[in-house]
XYZ file of C-alpha atoms in Angstrom:
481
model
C 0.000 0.000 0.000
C 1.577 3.596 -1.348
C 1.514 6.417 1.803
C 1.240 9.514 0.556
C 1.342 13.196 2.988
C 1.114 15.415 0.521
C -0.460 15.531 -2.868
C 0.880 16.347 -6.175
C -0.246 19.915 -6.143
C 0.750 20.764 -2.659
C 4.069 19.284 -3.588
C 4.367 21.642 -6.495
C 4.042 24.401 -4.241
C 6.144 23.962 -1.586
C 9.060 23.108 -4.310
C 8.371 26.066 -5.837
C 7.731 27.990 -2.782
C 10.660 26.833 -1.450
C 13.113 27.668 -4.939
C 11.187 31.406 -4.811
C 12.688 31.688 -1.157
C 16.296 30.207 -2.409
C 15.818 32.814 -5.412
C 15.312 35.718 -3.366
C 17.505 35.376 -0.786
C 20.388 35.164 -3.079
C 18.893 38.537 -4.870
C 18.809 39.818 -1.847
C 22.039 39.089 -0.587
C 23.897 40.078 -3.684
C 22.376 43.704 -4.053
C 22.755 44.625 -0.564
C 26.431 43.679 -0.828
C 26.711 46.134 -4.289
C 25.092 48.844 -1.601
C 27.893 48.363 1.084
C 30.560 49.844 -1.929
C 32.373 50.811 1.060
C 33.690 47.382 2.058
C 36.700 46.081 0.255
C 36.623 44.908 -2.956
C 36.158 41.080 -3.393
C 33.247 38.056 -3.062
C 31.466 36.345 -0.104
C 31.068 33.429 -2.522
C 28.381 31.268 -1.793
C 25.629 31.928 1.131
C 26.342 30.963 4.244
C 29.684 28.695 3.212
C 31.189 31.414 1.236
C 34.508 30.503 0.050
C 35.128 27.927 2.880
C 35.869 25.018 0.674
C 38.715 26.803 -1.231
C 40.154 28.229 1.911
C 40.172 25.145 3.664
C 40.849 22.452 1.127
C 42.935 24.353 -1.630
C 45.919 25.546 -1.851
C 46.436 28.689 0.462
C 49.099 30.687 -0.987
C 47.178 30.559 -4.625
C 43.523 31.058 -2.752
C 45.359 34.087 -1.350
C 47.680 35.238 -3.876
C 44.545 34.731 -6.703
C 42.531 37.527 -4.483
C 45.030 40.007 -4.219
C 45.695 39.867 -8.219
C 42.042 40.200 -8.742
C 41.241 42.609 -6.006
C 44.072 44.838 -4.193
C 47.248 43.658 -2.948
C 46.350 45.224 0.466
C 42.774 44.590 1.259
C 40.365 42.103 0.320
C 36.953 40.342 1.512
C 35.955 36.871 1.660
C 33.663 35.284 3.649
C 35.423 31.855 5.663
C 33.502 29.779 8.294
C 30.379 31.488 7.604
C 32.085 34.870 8.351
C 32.710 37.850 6.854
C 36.530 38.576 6.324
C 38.842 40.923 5.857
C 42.210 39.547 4.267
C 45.358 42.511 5.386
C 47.908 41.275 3.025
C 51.511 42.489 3.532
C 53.768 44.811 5.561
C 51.163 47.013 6.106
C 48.891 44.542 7.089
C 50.931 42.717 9.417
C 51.738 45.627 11.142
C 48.889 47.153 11.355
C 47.153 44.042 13.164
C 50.202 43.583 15.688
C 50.183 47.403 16.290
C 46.216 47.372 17.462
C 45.790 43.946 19.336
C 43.388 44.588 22.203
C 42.874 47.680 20.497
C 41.003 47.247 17.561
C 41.487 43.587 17.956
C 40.525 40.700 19.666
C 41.694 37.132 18.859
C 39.466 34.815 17.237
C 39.144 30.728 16.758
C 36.753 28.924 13.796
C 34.081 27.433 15.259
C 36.073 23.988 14.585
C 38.484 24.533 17.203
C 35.616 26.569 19.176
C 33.850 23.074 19.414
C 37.126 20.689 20.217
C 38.677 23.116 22.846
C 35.461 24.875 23.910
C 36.016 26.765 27.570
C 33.003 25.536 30.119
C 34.305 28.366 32.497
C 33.316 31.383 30.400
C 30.210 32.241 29.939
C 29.817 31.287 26.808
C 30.298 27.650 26.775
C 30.827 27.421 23.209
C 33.635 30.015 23.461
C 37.389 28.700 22.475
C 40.068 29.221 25.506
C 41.266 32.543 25.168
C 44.788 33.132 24.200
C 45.390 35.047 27.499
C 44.110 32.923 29.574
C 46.715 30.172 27.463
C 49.396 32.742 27.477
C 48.952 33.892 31.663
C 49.378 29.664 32.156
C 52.161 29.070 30.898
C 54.184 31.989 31.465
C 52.893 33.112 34.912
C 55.307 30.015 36.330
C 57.931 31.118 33.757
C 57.303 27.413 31.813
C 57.790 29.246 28.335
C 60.399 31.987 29.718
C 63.926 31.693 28.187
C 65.093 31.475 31.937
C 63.220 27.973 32.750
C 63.537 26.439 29.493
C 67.442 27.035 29.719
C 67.065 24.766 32.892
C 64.898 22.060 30.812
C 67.822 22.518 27.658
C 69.816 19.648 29.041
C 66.728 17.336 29.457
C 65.623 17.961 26.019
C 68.881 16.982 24.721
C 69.237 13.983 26.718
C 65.593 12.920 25.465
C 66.070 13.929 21.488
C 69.322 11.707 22.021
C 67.465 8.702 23.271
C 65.347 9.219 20.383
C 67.878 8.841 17.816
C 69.329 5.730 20.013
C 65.594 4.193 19.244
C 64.756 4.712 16.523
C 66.530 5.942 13.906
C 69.969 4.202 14.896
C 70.407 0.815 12.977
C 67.654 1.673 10.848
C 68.031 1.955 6.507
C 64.850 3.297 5.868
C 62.546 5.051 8.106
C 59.049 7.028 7.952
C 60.625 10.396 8.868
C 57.373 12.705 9.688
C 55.976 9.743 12.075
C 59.263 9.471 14.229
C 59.786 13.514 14.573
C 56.105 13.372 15.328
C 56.912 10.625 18.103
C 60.003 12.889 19.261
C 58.173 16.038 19.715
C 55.242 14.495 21.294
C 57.126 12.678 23.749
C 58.771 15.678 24.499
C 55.412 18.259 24.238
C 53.815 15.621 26.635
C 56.865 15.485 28.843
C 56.987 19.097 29.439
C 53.103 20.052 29.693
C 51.907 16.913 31.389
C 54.876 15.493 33.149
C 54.952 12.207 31.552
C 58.497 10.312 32.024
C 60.008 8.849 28.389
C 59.088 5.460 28.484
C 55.087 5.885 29.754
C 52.537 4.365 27.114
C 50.267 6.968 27.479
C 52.667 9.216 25.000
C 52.142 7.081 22.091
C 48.162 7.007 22.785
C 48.482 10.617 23.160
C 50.132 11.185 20.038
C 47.280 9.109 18.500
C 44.496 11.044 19.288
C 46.301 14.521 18.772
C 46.646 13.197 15.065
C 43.100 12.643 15.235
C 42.455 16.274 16.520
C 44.824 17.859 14.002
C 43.201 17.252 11.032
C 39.836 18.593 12.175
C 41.117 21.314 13.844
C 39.942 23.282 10.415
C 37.297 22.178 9.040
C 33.390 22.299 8.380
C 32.559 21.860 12.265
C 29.785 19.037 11.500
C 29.720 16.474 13.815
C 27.806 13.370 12.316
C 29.564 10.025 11.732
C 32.001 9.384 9.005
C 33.087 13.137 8.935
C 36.568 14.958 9.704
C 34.700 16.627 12.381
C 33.490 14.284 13.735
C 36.721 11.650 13.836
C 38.930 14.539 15.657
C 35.395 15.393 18.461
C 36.023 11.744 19.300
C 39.567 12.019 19.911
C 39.082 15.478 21.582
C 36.516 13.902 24.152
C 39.086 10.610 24.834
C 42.223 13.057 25.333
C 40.248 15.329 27.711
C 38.801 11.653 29.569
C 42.558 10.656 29.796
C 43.761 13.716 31.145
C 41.048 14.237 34.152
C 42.569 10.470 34.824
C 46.081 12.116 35.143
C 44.872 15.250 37.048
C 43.152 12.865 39.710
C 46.500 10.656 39.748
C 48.829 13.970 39.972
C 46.636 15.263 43.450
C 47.054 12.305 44.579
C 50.471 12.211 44.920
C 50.109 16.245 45.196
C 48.555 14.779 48.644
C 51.305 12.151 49.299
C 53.658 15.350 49.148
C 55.296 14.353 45.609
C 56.292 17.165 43.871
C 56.118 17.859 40.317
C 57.464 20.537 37.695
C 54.977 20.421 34.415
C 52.852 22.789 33.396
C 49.627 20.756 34.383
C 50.406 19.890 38.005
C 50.921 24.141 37.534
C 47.400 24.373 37.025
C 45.713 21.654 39.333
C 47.681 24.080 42.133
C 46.828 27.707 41.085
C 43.565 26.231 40.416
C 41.064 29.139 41.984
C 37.042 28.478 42.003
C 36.691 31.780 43.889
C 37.950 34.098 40.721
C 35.953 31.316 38.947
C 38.504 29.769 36.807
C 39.646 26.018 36.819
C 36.780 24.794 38.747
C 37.032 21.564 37.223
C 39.397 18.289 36.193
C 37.357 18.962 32.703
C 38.261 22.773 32.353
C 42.107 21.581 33.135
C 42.091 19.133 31.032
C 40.189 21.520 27.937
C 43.164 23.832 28.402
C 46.258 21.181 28.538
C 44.763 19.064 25.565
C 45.253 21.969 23.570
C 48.549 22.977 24.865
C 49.599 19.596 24.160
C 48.704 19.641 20.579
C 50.102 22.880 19.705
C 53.555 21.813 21.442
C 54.306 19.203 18.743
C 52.049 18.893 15.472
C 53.882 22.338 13.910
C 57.631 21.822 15.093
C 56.866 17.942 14.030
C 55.839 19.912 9.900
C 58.722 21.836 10.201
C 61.584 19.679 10.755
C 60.470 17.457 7.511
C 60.198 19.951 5.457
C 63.681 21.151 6.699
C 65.000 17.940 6.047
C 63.670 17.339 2.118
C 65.607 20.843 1.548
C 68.310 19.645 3.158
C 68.916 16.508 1.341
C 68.303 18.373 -1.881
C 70.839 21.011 -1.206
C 74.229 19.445 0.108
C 75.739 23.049 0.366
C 73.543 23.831 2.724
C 74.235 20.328 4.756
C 77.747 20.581 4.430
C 77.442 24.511 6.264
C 74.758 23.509 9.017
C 76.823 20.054 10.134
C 80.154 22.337 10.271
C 78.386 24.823 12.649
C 76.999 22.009 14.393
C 80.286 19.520 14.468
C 82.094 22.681 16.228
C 79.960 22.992 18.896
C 80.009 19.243 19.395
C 83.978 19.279 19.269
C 84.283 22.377 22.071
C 81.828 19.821 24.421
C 83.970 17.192 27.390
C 82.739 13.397 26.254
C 78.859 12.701 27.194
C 78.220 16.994 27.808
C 74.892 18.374 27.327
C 74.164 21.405 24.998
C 73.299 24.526 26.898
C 72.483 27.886 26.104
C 75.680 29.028 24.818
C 75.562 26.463 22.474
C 72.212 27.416 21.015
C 73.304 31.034 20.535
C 76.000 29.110 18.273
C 73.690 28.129 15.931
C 73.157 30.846 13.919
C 73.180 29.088 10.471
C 70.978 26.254 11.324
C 68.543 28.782 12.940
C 68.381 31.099 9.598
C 68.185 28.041 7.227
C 65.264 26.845 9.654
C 63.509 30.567 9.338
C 64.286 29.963 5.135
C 62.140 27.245 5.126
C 59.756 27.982 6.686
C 59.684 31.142 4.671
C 58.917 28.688 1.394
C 57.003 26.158 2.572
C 55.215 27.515 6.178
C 53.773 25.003 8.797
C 51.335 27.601 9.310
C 49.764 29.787 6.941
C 47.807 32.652 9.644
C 45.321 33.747 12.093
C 42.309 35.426 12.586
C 41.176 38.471 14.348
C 37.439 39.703 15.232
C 37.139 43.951 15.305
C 36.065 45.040 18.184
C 34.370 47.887 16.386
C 34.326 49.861 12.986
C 37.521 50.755 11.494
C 38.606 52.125 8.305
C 41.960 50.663 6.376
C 43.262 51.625 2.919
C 40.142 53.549 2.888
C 37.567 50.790 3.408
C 35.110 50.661 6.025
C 35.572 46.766 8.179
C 32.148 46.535 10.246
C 32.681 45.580 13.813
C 32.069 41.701 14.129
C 34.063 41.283 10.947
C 36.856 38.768 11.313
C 40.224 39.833 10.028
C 43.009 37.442 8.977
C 46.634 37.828 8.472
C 48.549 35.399 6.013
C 52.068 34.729 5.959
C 51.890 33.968 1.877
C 51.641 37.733 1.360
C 55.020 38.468 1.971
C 56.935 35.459 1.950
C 56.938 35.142 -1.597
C 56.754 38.995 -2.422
C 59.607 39.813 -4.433
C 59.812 43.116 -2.617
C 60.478 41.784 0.886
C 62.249 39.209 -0.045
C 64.120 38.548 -3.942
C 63.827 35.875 -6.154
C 61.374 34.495 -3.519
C 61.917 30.666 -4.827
C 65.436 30.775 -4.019
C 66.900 29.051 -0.458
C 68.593 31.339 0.714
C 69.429 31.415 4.778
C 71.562 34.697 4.579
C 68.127 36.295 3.910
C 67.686 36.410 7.791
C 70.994 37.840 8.836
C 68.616 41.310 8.962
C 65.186 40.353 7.523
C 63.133 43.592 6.992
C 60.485 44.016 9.718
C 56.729 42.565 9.510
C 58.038 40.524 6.447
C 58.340 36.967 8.004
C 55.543 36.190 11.019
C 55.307 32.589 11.561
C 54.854 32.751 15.573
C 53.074 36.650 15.134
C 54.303 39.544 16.565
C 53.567 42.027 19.218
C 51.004 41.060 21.766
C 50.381 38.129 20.212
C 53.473 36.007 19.514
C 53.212 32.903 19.968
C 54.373 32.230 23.525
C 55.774 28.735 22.664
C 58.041 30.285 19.860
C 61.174 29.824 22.035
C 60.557 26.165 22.885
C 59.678 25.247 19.317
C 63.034 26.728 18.248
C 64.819 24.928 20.809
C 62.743 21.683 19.848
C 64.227 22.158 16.314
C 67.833 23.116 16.811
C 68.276 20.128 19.452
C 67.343 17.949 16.964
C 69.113 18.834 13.866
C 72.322 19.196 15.994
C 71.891 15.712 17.031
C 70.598 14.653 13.474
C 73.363 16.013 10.918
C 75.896 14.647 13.403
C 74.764 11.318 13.072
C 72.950 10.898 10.043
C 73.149 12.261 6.002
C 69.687 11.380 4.174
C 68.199 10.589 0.530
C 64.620 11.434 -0.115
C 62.678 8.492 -1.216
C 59.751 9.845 -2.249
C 60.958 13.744 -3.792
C 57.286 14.489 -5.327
C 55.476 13.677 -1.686
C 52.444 16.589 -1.533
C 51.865 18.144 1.764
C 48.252 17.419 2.757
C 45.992 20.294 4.504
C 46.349 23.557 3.981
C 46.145 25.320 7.348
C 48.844 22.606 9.122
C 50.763 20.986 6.013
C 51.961 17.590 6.320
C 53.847 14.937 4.122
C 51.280 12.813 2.261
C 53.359 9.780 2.631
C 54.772 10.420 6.094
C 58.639 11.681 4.254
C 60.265 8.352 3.799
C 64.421 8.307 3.734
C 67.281 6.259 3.479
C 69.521 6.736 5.686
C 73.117 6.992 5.423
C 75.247 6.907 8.976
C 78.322 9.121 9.633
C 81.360 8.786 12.206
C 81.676 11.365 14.428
């Protein structure tokens, strides 16, 4: 027997009804956007998604550099996320955002990350952590300061050794992306959870923050079989395991064992009265996203460091000489420390080089606080703003023949050019640790180790946090030291 709710004309008419609405809406949209003449010049795309799909799943320099051909190189809109934009491409634009943070300015998260780190102690529940209140817990012990992290140097270096002794020693051919992932998450969950080397939990930790990673931009719908979806799971399970370690750490709080990480940091200054940290599951929000941010982008960096390395033996050659010297002015079995580091100029500018051609992160977004005017164009308050680094690092005018590696580039790089960790108010606050993350390793690596790329075509997959497509495969080749 055929059911039928609605008959044929009734059907008819809500169809039609319903492509009348679709019709208008778009009309609508369209003509009040020719109105508003005084925004900048450029396309909201389609309703409601805009031009999310190309931002998110193309390439980022072209979706950028396309937009400031066809528009102005100094202003353009979009609309991302189901928000309005305003794209501030270049000097100018870079320094006009880091010169009116708080100002102007307030920091803002897609609604992607909103939903995996959401903050349950602000009012708004859907509300990502706020950078400051990131930025006042790590720094208010002096975690991220240069003055504790010389005191964790040595550790680090003891730790990236025992690495190499693992897992790369002995070995002909390794997947090079998934063991500097396993290095810098040992060491990111070392250092913000107080895990010793050899606990389990790391590698089930690294797990689930590869799970986060690649949802951490994306369309933020959360039914089965999505991207969203896949990283909400692994969210939920490394917030779940971390409550388990915040109840383990007050216990032996209790016991009187003492602990330097930047968790047991919080379960101490933890305050209900100024109505912060109430909770194991407001700790835990907060130090699952410290964790991933301590290891996914040094882990991008270093292989991408390493493919130009192998393809430029010049460089090598210059890099392992800085590094051997070091080595040879250290007493058998010596740890690096801070002097050292300041050494290692040449590594540290090839490293910036890089990252200048190929970035492990392409930029941020802002939210105006209320109506300003820039290059003559009127950006509503509410509007989100982002800065890019692709428009300057390949600008000819900041920085010539753009394609080239060349690591002399940042003996004086011109201001506002290069802003990989931000600038002003808003650097990153883990920009330090990173670098030290990086230079321990190649130090140890080009002393060991030279390197063939086995697969010299590999794409990077993603867009907003590159990674190798085929997880950088190498052959190694062993040296004496």
């Amino acid at each position: 027997m055929e059911l039928s709710f609605l008959s044929s004309p009734q059907i008819f008419f809500t169809v039609f009804t319903l492509a009348v609405s679709v019709f208008l809406y778009i009309f609508i949209y369209h003509q009040t956007n020719r109105r508003k003449t005084n925004y900048p010049p450029g396309n909201f795309g389609w309703p409601i998604i805009g031009e999310t799909y190309e931002f998110l799943y193309g390439n980022s320099e072209k979706f950028i550099g396309d937009r400031m051909k066809k528009y102005s190189p100094k202003v353009f809109k979009t609309k991302v996320y189901g928000e309005p934009t305003a794209v501030l491409c270049g000097v100018a634009g870079h320094k006009f955002i880091t010169a009116n943070e708080e100002k102007l300015f307030r920091v803002w998260r897609p609604h992607s990350l909103q939903k995996l780190f959401r903050a349950p102690f602000l009012p708004n529940a859907s509300a990502s952590i706020p950078r400051e209140t990131m930025v006042n817990v790590t720094r208010a012990p002096g975690f991220i300061k240069t003055e504790a992290l010389i005191g964790y140097l040595g550790k680090m270096d003891t730790m990236i050794q025992q690495h190499f002794n693992l897992h790369w020693e002995g070995k002909q051919k390794v997947q090079a992306y998934e063991l500097m992932h396993r290095m810098t998450a040992t060491l990111s969950s070392r250092f913000f959870l107080g895990f010793e080397e050899n606990d389990p939990r790391i590698e089930k930790f690294a797990r689930l923050s590869d799970g986060m990673t690649v949802g951490l931009h994306s369309f933020p719908i959360n039914i089965p079989g999505t991207v969203f979806y896949r990283a909400k799971k692994a969210a939920d399970a490394m917030r779940m395991e971390v409550q388990q370690l915040i109840m383990e750490k007050r216990a032996a709080m209790s016991s009187g064992i003492q602990t330097q990480d930047i968790l047991s940091h919080m379960i101490l200054s933890s305050n209900p009265a100024a109505g912060r940290f109430k909770s194991e599951k407001e700790i835990a929000t907060l130090s699952s996203a410290l964790v991933v941010s301590g290891f996914t982008t040094p882990a991008t960096a270093l292989a991408i460091i390493m493919k130009y390395l192998a393809e430029r033996p010049d460089i090598y050659d210059k890099i392992r000489a800085e590094q051997m010297e070091i080595s040879s002015s250290k007493k058998l079995g010596e740890l690096l420390n801070w002097e050292d580091i300041q050494k290692m100029k040449y590594t540290w500018h090839t490293s910036l080089e890089v990252m200048r051609i190929i970035p492990p992160f392409q930029g941020g977004f802002r939210e105006a606080l209320r109506d300003f005017t820039y290059e003559g164009y009127t950006i509503p308050k509410g509007w989100k703003v982002y800065w890019s680094v692709t428009t300057t690092n390949k600008n000819p005018e900041c920085f010539p023949e753009p394609e080239k590696l060349s690591p002399t580039r940042f003996e004086t790089p011109p201001p506002y050019t290069f802003v990989p960790f931000g600038g002003g108010l808003r650097v990153c606050p883990g920009k330090e640790y990173s670098r030290l993350v990086m230079l321990i390793f190649l130090h140890n690596l080009v002393k060991k180790f030279k390197w063939e790329v086995l697969a010299p075509n590999e794409n990077m997959i993603g867009t907003v946090i590159p990674m190798p497509g085929k997880g950088f495969p190498i052959l190694l080749q062993p040296l004496s030291t």
